[in-house]
mmCIF file of C-alpha atoms in Angstrom:
data_model
loop_
_atom_site.group_PDB
_atom_site.id
_atom_site.type_symbol
_atom_site.label_atom_id
_atom_site.label_comp_id
_atom_site.label_asym_id
_atom_site.label_seq_id
_atom_site.Cartn_x
_atom_site.Cartn_y
_atom_site.Cartn_z
ATOM 1 C CA MET W 23 -28.060 -20.568 26.944
ATOM 2 C CA ALA W 24 -26.986 -22.849 23.733
ATOM 3 C CA ALA W 25 -24.722 -25.397 24.094
ATOM 4 C CA GLY W 26 -21.196 -24.401 22.865
ATOM 5 C CA ASP W 27 -21.895 -20.504 23.521
ATOM 6 C CA SER W 28 -18.686 -19.593 24.998
ATOM 7 C CA ALA W 29 -20.779 -17.236 27.216
ATOM 8 C CA ALA W 30 -22.785 -19.965 28.708
ATOM 9 C CA ASP W 31 -19.623 -21.824 29.738
ATOM 10 C CA PRO W 32 -16.683 -19.878 30.802
ATOM 11 C CA ARG W 33 -14.407 -22.645 30.307
ATOM 12 C CA SER W 34 -14.361 -22.703 26.803
ATOM 13 C CA PRO W 35 -11.641 -20.498 25.072
ATOM 14 C CA PRO W 36 -12.692 -17.322 23.379
ATOM 15 C CA VAL W 37 -13.642 -17.795 19.685
ATOM 16 C CA ALA W 38 -11.992 -14.716 17.169
ATOM 17 C CA SER W 39 -14.790 -13.234 15.756
ATOM 18 C CA GLY W 40 -12.842 -10.637 13.313
ATOM 19 C CA SER W 41 -10.090 -8.351 14.302
ATOM 20 C CA LEU W 42 -9.618 -4.979 15.574
ATOM 21 C CA LEU W 43 -11.390 -3.416 12.777
ATOM 22 C CA GLY W 44 -14.400 -5.594 12.624
ATOM 23 C CA PRO W 45 -14.894 -8.961 10.270
ATOM 24 C CA VAL W 46 -11.931 -10.105 8.332
ATOM 25 C CA LEU W 47 -11.948 -9.140 4.796
ATOM 26 C CA GLY W 48 -13.939 -11.583 2.528
ATOM 27 C CA LEU W 49 -14.031 -12.094 -1.437
ATOM 28 C CA ARG W 50 -16.357 -9.215 -2.028
ATOM 29 C CA ASP W 51 -13.737 -7.306 -0.324
ATOM 30 C CA GLY W 52 -11.307 -8.608 -2.096
ATOM 31 C CA LEU W 53 -13.285 -8.065 -5.561
ATOM 32 C CA PHE W 54 -13.761 -4.116 -4.555
ATOM 33 C CA VAL W 55 -9.825 -3.641 -4.118
ATOM 34 C CA LEU W 56 -9.182 -5.219 -7.293
ATOM 35 C CA VAL W 57 -11.300 -3.359 -9.311
ATOM 36 C CA LEU W 58 -10.197 -0.260 -7.171
ATOM 37 C CA LEU W 59 -6.488 -0.863 -8.320
ATOM 38 C CA LEU W 60 -7.086 -1.643 -11.731
ATOM 39 C CA LEU W 61 -8.872 1.926 -12.028
ATOM 40 C CA ALA W 62 -6.131 3.482 -10.109
ATOM 41 C CA ALA W 63 -3.724 1.727 -12.055
ATOM 42 C CA LEU W 64 -5.326 3.484 -15.304
ATOM 43 C CA TRP W 65 -5.828 6.655 -13.922
ATOM 44 C CA TRP W 66 -2.413 7.055 -12.515
ATOM 45 C CA LEU W 67 -0.986 5.308 -15.651
ATOM 46 C CA PRO W 68 1.230 8.422 -17.126
ATOM 47 C CA VAL W 69 3.076 8.726 -13.530
ATOM 48 C CA ASN W 70 3.694 5.179 -13.050
ATOM 49 C CA ARG W 71 5.156 4.207 -16.655
ATOM 50 C CA GLY W 72 7.161 7.279 -16.256
ATOM 51 C CA THR W 73 11.230 6.215 -17.107
ATOM 52 C CA HIS W 74 12.606 8.976 -14.447
ATOM 53 C CA ALA W 75 13.004 8.833 -10.948
ATOM 54 C CA LEU W 76 10.313 10.279 -8.899
ATOM 55 C CA VAL W 77 11.693 12.540 -6.171
ATOM 56 C CA ASP W 78 11.526 10.128 -3.477
ATOM 57 C CA GLU W 79 12.678 7.131 -5.044
ATOM 58 C CA ILE W 80 16.122 8.864 -5.976
ATOM 59 C CA SER W 81 16.572 8.219 -2.334
ATOM 60 C CA TYR W 82 15.666 4.847 -2.170
ATOM 61 C CA PHE W 83 17.970 3.757 -4.926
ATOM 62 C CA ARG W 84 20.864 5.489 -3.467
ATOM 63 C CA ALA W 85 19.959 3.725 0.025
ATOM 64 C CA ALA W 86 20.067 0.484 -2.058
ATOM 65 C CA GLU W 87 23.060 1.139 -3.641
ATOM 66 C CA LEU W 88 24.619 2.081 -0.165
ATOM 67 C CA ALA W 89 23.197 -1.159 0.848
ATOM 68 C CA ARG W 90 24.229 -3.263 -2.099
ATOM 69 C CA ASP W 91 28.337 -1.724 -1.300
ATOM 70 C CA GLY W 92 27.758 -3.096 2.704
ATOM 71 C CA ARG W 93 27.048 0.050 3.755
ATOM 72 C CA SER W 94 24.162 1.526 6.073
ATOM 73 C CA PRO W 95 21.465 2.743 4.223
ATOM 74 C CA TYR W 96 20.844 5.593 6.531
ATOM 75 C CA ASP W 97 24.272 7.018 4.911
ATOM 76 C CA GLU W 98 21.732 8.637 2.555
ATOM 77 C CA PRO W 99 20.468 11.332 4.740
ATOM 78 C CA SER W 100 16.816 11.306 3.091
ATOM 79 C CA TYR W 101 16.113 7.816 3.600
ATOM 80 C CA LEU W 102 13.872 6.961 6.375
ATOM 81 C CA TYR W 103 12.768 3.130 5.835
ATOM 82 C CA PRO W 104 13.927 0.428 7.114
ATOM 83 C CA PRO W 105 17.270 -1.334 5.983
ATOM 84 C CA PRO W 106 15.669 -4.314 4.299
ATOM 85 C CA LEU W 107 13.443 -2.134 2.013
ATOM 86 C CA ALA W 108 17.048 -0.862 0.643
ATOM 87 C CA ILE W 109 18.472 -4.530 0.635
ATOM 88 C CA GLY W 110 15.503 -5.517 -1.311
ATOM 89 C CA ILE W 111 15.565 -2.840 -3.875
ATOM 90 C CA ALA W 112 19.045 -3.212 -4.569
ATOM 91 C CA ALA W 113 18.185 -7.118 -4.745
ATOM 92 C CA SER W 114 15.703 -6.096 -7.434
ATOM 93 C CA GLU W 115 17.655 -4.021 -9.230
ATOM 94 C CA ALA W 116 20.244 -6.647 -9.611
ATOM 95 C CA ARG W 117 17.606 -9.139 -10.616
ATOM 96 C CA ILE W 118 15.302 -7.270 -12.767
ATOM 97 C CA GLY W 119 16.964 -3.877 -13.500
ATOM 98 C CA LEU W 120 16.645 -0.380 -12.568
ATOM 99 C CA GLN W 121 13.218 0.437 -14.538
ATOM 100 C CA PRO W 122 11.226 -2.374 -13.758
ATOM 101 C CA THR W 123 12.026 -2.280 -9.812
ATOM 102 C CA ARG W 124 11.158 1.413 -10.077
ATOM 103 C CA LEU W 125 7.614 0.261 -11.882
ATOM 104 C CA LEU W 126 7.370 -2.734 -9.445
ATOM 105 C CA LEU W 127 7.816 -0.298 -6.317
ATOM 106 C CA ARG W 128 5.211 2.095 -7.665
ATOM 107 C CA HIS W 129 2.653 -0.558 -8.377
ATOM 108 C CA LEU W 130 3.115 -2.540 -5.367
ATOM 109 C CA ASP W 131 2.634 1.087 -3.416
ATOM 110 C CA LEU W 132 -0.445 1.630 -5.277
ATOM 111 C CA ALA W 133 -1.888 -1.548 -4.602
ATOM 112 C CA LEU W 134 -1.088 -1.589 -0.646
ATOM 113 C CA GLY W 135 -2.813 2.107 -0.987
ATOM 114 C CA CYS W 136 -6.098 0.438 -2.951
ATOM 115 C CA LEU W 137 -6.118 -2.202 -0.083
ATOM 116 C CA GLY W 138 -5.461 0.330 2.514
ATOM 117 C CA VAL W 139 -8.163 2.891 1.680
ATOM 118 C CA TRP W 140 -10.816 0.299 1.278
ATOM 119 C CA ILE W 141 -10.161 -1.363 4.595
ATOM 120 C CA ALA W 142 -10.266 2.420 6.310
ATOM 121 C CA LEU W 143 -13.340 2.956 4.605
ATOM 122 C CA ARG W 144 -15.157 -0.164 5.692
ATOM 123 C CA LEU W 145 -15.408 1.436 9.033
ATOM 124 C CA LEU W 146 -17.931 3.635 7.976
ATOM 125 C CA PRO W 147 -21.890 2.358 8.117
ATOM 126 C CA TRP W 148 -22.493 2.289 4.109
ATOM 127 C CA GLY W 149 -22.850 -0.182 1.817
ATOM 128 C CA GLY W 150 -20.069 -1.154 -1.007
ATOM 129 C CA ARG W 151 -21.329 1.036 -3.820
ATOM 130 C CA PRO W 152 -20.772 4.723 -1.712
ATOM 131 C CA LEU W 153 -17.430 3.268 -0.206
ATOM 132 C CA PHE W 154 -16.500 2.177 -3.846
ATOM 133 C CA ALA W 155 -17.095 5.846 -5.025
ATOM 134 C CA LEU W 156 -15.615 7.125 -2.042
ATOM 135 C CA ALA W 157 -12.540 5.202 -2.277
ATOM 136 C CA LEU W 158 -12.290 6.287 -6.075
ATOM 137 C CA LEU W 159 -12.500 10.207 -5.035
ATOM 138 C CA TYR W 160 -9.955 9.433 -2.702
ATOM 139 C CA LEU W 161 -7.432 7.594 -4.780
ATOM 140 C CA PHE W 162 -7.671 10.009 -7.725
ATOM 141 C CA PHE W 163 -7.967 13.489 -6.031
ATOM 142 C CA ALA W 164 -6.584 13.395 -2.403
ATOM 143 C CA PRO W 165 -3.751 15.385 -1.447
ATOM 144 C CA PRO W 166 -1.967 12.743 0.614
ATOM 145 C CA PHE W 167 -2.521 10.203 -1.946
ATOM 146 C CA THR W 168 -1.869 12.038 -5.245
ATOM 147 C CA THR W 169 1.479 13.138 -3.225
ATOM 148 C CA ASP W 170 2.248 9.681 -2.469
ATOM 149 C CA VAL W 171 2.383 8.808 -6.131
ATOM 150 C CA THR W 172 3.581 11.669 -8.007
ATOM 151 C CA ARG W 173 6.681 11.477 -5.470
ATOM 152 C CA GLY W 174 7.126 8.163 -5.708
ATOM 153 C CA ASN W 175 6.642 7.870 -1.865
ATOM 154 C CA LEU W 176 6.033 4.788 -0.128
ATOM 155 C CA SER W 177 3.510 6.240 2.628
ATOM 156 C CA ALA W 178 0.334 4.241 0.671
ATOM 157 C CA SER W 179 2.341 1.243 1.729
ATOM 158 C CA ALA W 180 2.850 1.588 4.991
ATOM 159 C CA MET W 181 -0.611 2.575 5.498
ATOM 160 C CA GLY W 182 -1.984 -0.548 3.556
ATOM 161 C CA LEU W 183 0.242 -3.001 5.406
ATOM 162 C CA THR W 184 -1.028 -1.309 8.934
ATOM 163 C CA MET W 185 -4.330 -1.496 7.872
ATOM 164 C CA LEU W 186 -4.199 -5.038 6.674
ATOM 165 C CA ALA W 187 -2.434 -6.187 9.831
ATOM 166 C CA LEU W 188 -5.320 -4.149 12.070
ATOM 167 C CA ALA W 189 -7.831 -5.873 10.006
ATOM 168 C CA LEU W 190 -6.665 -9.499 10.277
ATOM 169 C CA PRO W 191 -7.964 -11.760 13.375
#
């Protein structure tokens, strides 16, 4: 056994070799996610640049209004997210306005969705190109993702943040 090998020396501390989902994300993964995001942003541009509130955004902005008034965001019956989201939306709306805040939420959801899809697909035993093609198919056509984008839902953000947490060492 080699010197410095943790199996050889039981007194040496364990070395983190990755995460719950395998090796830590690398530069190549970041580039794939960036290209996925650019292509998905182009694909979903007609929905994301719309000036009207999407179905689920209505409850987010009502909850933000309640939070701004010092009330609980849960006074909005369809609001199911943590209060800091409503507070953040209220702060963003006060600083940059309603429509820019909508666009920010939509694109942030898209970015985190792209990240989450890529991390999830990395669990498959395939190389980069097949994974990239499968990720595009999911981001463009899979009902869970298309519903998320067209309704203004933030499920893709939750999934992306969860997958990121699992992928970090």
